[in-house]
C-alpha positions as MATLAB code, in Angstrom:
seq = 'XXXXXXXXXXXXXXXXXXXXXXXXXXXXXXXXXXXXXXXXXXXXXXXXXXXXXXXXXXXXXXXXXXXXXXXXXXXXXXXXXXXXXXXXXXXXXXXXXXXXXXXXXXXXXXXXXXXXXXXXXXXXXXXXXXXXXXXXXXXXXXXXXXXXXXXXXXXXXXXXXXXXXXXXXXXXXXXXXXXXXXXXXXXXXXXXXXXXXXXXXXXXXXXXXXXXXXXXXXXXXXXXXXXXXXXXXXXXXXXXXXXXXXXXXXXXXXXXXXXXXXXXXXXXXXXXXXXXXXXXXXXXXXXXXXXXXXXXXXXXXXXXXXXXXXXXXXXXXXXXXXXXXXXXXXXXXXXXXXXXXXXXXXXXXXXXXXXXXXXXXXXXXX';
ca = [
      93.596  135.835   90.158;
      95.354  135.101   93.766;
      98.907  134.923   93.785;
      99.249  132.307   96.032;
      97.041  129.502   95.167;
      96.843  126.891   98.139;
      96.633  122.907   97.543;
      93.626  122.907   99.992;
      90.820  125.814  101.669;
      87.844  125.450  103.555;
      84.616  127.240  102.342;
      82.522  128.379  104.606;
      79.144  130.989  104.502;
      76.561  131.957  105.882;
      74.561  129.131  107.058;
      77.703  127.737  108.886;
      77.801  131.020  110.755;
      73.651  131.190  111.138;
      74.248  127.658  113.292;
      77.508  128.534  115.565;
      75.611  131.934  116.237;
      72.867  129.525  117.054;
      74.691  127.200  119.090;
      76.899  130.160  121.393;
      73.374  131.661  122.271;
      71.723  128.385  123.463;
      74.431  128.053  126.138;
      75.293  124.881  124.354;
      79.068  124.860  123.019;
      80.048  121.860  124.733;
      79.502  118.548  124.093;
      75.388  118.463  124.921;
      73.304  120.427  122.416;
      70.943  119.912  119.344;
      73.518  120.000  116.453;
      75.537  117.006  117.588;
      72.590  114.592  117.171;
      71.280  116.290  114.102;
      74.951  116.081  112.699;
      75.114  111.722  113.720;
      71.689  111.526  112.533;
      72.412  113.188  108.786;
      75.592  111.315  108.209;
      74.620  108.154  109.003;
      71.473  109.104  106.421;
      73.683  110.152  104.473;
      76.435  107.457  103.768;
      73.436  104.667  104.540;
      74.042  103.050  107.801;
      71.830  102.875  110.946;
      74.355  104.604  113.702;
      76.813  107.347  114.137;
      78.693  108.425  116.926;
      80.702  112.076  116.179;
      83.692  112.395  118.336;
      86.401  114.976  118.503;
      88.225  113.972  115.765;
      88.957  111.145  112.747;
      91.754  109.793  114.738;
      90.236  108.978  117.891;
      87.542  107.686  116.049;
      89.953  105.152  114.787;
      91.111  104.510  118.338;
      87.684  104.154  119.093;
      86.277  101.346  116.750;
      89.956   99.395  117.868;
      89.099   99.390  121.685;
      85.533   98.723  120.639;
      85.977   95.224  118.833;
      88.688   94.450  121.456;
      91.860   94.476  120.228;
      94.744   94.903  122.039;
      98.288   93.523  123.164;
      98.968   90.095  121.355;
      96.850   90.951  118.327;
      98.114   92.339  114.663;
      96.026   95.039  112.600;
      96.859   95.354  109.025;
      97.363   98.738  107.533;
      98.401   99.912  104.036;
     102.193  101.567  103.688;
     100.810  104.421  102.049;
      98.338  106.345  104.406;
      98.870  109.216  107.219;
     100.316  108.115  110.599;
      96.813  107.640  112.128;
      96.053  104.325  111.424;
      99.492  102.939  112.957;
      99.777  105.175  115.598;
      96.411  104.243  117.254;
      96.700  100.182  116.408;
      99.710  101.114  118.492;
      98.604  102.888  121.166;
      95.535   99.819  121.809;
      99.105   97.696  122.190;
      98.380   95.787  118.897;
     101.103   95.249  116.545;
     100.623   97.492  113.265;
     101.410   95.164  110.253;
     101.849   97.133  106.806;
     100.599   95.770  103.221;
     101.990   97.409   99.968;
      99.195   99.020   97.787;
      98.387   98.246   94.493;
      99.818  100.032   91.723;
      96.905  101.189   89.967;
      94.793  103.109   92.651;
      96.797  102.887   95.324;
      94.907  101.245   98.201;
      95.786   98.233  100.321;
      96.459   95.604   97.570;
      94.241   92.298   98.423;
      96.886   89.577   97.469;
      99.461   91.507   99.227;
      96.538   90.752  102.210;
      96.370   87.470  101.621;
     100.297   87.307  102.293;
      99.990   89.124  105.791;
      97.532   87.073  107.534;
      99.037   85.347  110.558;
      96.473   83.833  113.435;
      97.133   86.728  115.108;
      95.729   89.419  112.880;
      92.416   90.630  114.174;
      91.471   93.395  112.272;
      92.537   95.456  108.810;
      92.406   99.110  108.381;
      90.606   99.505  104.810;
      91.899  103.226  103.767;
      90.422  104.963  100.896;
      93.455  107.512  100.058;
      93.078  110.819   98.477;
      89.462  110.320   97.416;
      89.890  106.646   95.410;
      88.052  103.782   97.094;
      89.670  100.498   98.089;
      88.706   97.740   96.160;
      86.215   96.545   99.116;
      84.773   93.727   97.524;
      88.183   91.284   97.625;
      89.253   92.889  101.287;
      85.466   91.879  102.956;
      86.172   87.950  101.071;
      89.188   87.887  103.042;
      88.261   89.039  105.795;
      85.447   86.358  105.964;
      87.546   83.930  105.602;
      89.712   84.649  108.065;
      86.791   86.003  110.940;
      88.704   89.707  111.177;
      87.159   92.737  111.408;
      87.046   95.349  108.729;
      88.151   98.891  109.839;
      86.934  101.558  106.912;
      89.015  104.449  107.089;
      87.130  107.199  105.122;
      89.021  110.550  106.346;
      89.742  111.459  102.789;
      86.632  110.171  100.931;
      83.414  111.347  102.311;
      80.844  110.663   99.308;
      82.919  107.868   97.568;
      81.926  105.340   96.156;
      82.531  101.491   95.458;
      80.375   99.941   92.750;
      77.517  102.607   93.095;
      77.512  102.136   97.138;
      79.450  104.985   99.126;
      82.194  104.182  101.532;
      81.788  104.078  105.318;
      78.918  101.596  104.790;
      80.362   97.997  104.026;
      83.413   97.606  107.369;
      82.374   96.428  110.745;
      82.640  100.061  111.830;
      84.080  103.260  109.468;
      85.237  106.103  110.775;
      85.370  109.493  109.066;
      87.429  113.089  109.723;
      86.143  116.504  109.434;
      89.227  118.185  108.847;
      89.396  122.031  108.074;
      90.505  120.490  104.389;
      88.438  117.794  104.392;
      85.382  117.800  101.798;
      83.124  118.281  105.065;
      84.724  119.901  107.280;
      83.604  120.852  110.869;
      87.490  122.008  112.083;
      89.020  118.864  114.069;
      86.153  117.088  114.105;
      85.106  112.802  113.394;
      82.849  110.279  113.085;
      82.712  106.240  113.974;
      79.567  104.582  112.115;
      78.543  101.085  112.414;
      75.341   99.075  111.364;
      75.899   96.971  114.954;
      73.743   98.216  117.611;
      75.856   96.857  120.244;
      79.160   98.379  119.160;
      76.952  101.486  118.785;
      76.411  101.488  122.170;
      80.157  100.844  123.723;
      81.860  103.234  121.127;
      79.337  106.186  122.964;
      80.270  105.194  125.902;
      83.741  104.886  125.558;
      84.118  108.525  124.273;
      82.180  109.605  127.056;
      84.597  108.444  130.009;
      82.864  104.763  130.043;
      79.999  106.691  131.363;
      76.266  105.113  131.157;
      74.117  108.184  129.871;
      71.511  106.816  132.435;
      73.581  106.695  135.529;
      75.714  110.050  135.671;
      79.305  109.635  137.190;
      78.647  106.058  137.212;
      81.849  104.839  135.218;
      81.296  101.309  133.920;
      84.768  100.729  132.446;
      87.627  102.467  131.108;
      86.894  105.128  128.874;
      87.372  108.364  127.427;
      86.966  112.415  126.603;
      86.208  112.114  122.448;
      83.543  113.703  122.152;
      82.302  116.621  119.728;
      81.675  119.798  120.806;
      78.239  121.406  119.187;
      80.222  124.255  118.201;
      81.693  121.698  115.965;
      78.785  120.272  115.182;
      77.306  123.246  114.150;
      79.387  123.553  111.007;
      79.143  120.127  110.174;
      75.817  120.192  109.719;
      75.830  123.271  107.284;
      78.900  121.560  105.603;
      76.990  119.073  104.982;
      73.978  120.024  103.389;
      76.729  121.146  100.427;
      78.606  117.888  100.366;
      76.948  117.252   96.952;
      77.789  120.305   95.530;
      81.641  120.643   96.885;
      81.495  117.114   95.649;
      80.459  117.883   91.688;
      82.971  121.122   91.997;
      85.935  118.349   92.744;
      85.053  116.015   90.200;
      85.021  119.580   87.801;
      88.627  120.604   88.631;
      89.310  117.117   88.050;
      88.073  116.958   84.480;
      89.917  120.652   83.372;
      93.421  118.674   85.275;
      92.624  115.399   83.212;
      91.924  116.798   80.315;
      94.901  119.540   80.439;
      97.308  116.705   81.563;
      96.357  113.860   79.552;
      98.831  113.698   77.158;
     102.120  115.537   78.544;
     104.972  113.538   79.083;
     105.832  112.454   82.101;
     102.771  112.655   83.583;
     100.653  110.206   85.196;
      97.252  111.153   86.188;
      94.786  109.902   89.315;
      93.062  106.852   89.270;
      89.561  106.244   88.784;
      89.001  102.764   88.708;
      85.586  101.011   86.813;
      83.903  100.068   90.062;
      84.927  103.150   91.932;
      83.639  107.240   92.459;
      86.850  109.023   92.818;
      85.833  112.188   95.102;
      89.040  113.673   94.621;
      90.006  115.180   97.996;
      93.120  115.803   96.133;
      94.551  115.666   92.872;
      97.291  113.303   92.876;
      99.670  113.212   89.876;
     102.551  110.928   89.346;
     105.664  112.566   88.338;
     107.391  109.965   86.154;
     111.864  109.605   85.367;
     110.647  110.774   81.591;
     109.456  114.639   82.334;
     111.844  117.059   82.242;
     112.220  118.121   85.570;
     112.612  116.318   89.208;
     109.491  115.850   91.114;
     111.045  118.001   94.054;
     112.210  120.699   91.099;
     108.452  120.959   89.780;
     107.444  121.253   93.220;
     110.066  124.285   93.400;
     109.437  125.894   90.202;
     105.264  125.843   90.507;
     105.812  127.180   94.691;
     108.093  130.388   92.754;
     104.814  131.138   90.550;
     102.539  131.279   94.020;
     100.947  127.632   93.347;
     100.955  125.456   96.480;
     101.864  121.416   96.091;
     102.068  118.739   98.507;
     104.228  115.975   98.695;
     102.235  112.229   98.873;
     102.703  110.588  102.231;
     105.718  108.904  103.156;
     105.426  105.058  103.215;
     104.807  104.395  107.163;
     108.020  101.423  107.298;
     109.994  104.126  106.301;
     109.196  106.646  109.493;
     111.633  106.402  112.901;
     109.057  104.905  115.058;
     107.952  101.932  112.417;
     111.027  101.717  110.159;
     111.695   98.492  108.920;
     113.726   96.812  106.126;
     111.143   95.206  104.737;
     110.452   96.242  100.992;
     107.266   97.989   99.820;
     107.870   98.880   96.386;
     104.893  100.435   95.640;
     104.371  102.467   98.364;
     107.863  103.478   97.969;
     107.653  104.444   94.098;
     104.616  106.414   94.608;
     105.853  108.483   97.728;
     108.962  109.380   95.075;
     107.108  110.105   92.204;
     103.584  111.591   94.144;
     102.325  114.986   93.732;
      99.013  116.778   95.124;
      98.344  119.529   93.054;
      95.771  122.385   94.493;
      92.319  120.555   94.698;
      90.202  123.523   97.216;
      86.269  123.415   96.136;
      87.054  127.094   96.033;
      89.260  126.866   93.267;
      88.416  128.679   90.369;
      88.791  127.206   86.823;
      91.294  129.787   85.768;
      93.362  128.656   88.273;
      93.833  125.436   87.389;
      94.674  126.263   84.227;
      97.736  128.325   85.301;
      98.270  125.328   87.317;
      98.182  123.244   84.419;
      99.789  125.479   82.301;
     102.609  125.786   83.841;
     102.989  122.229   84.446;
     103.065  121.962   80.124;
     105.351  124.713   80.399;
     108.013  123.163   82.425;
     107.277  119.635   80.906;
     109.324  121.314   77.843;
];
């Protein structure tokens, strides 16, 4: 057994070597080359819509689908308190006014009625997040957003192969957009991914991320535009990656069930979600640290780091951060940042590891 034990790892074999081997002898490493089409052609097969457009990353791809459906100074873009920075930061940078919704206690997505509260006539769009593998509860979010003609942004970064009443994620907002993070359950390195059923918004998302270039009329630069593209280095790996997605997929949903069952009954101890209509993926495997157990959530975090197993803190509710803070109240957010705990959740974590994981954690509980 490793002494260290990280919360997160990529795997990565032969095949994804085979294709980048592939890819540096074609002369094709840039953006041009065979394995960026074959990777936008698989994904969108895969999560069941028509187009995909990879870019260089999941947070461009974000900035992406905003400039695509317009949005911009004046307009409001709801976002749930409880996500990474990426979201706000690039509703900011379009010059739209991020506008934060608690989450809802039990899986910890953007809470509908707290939706339903945030609506002004200037909100345009909403940033669905699924967080650490749970879906949203999509169903409620698209009613609203019907009713009030805004756009549905899906943020998937943390949830490729989720689902939401048998249907995976990615496939039900206006556009979704995806990250292939080096700890991401496909991971290509920095790499991302806007999809859309809209043939239209297809079309300007490629050629924004191509410098608002028509692919028919080199250097011609129809509007304003940019350099988001995916290299087919990148691209290369992705496409390995994913012919394993299933597999990394069953492995997560394994260490989950050793955690769950391990954890189920010590005090103090809250486990993930997994909601009736939803296919947790567990990208990681969030615990609740509860006022009852016998240590601090920061001391657990101390004690299990001494014994070479790697945690992670959830993230911090985005009102709370210098460039958003605010004195509004988001309890929920708020209570699960305190009390959130990622425990190590790598594909390539062995089951005997978890259990020192696990047994340490009953251990300590004591």
């Amino acid at each position: 057994m490793r002494f260290k034990i990280p919360v997160a790892e990529p795997e990565l074999g032969e095949e994804e070597l085979k294709n980048v081997l592939e890819a540096v002898k074609s002369g094709w490493i840039s953006s041009k080359g065979s394995f960026v089409h074959e990777f936008e052609r698989k994904f969108a097969e895969y999560i069941g819509v028509k187009y995909a457009i990879a870019v260089m990353n999941g947070t461009v791809a974000l900035h992406l689908a905003l400039v695509a459906l317009g949005i911009g100074r004046g307009d409001e873009v709801l976002i749930p308190d409880l996500t990474f920075i990426s979201p706000a930061s690039m509703t900011a940078l379009t010059g739209a006014t991020p506008v934060f919704v608690d989450v809802h206690p039990k899986y910890w997505c953007m809470d509908p009625e707290n939706v339903e509260r945030k609506i002004t006539p200037k909100t345009k769009a909403m940033i669905v997040v699924h967080l650490y593998g749970h879906p949203a509860d999509v169903g409620p979010l698209l009613k609203i957003a019907k009713e009030h003609n805004i756009y549905v942004i899906e943020d998937c970064a943390e949830a490729h192969g989720a689902e939401y009443k048998g249907q995976k994620v990615g496939s039900f907002g206006t556009i979704s957009c995806f990250s292939f993070y080096a700890n991401i359950n496909v991971l290509d390195g920095e790499g991302g991914m806007c999809l859309t059923n809209d043939e239209k918004l297809a079309d300007k998302i490629r050629l924004l991320h191509d410098h608002g270039m028509r692919p028919e009329r080199r250097y011609w630069h129809e509007t304003l535009g940019f350099n988001y593209r995916m290299t087919n280095l990148q691209a290369a790996v992705g496409v390995a990656q994913l012919k394993k997605i299933d597999e990394f997929i069953r492995r997560k949903r394994k260490i989950a069930d050793i955690y769950n069952e391990s954890l189920r009954n010590v005090n103090g101890i809250t486990l993930p979600p997994e909601m009736s209509w939803a296919k947790n993926v567990y990208w990681m495997y969030s615990i609740l640290i509860e006022d009852s157990f016998a240590l601090t959530r920061d001391e657990l975090m101390r004690k299990l780091e001494k014994e070479g197993v790697e945690t992670r803190l959830f993230f911090y509710p985005i009102h709370t951060l210098p460039s958003y803070e605010s004195n509004e109240s988001f309890t929920v957010s708020e209570e699960l940042c305190r009390r959130g705990l990622n425990l190590p959740s790598s594909v390539k974590l062995k089951k005997e590891e978890a259990e020192k994981v696990t047994n340490l954690i009953k251990k300590l509980s004591q």
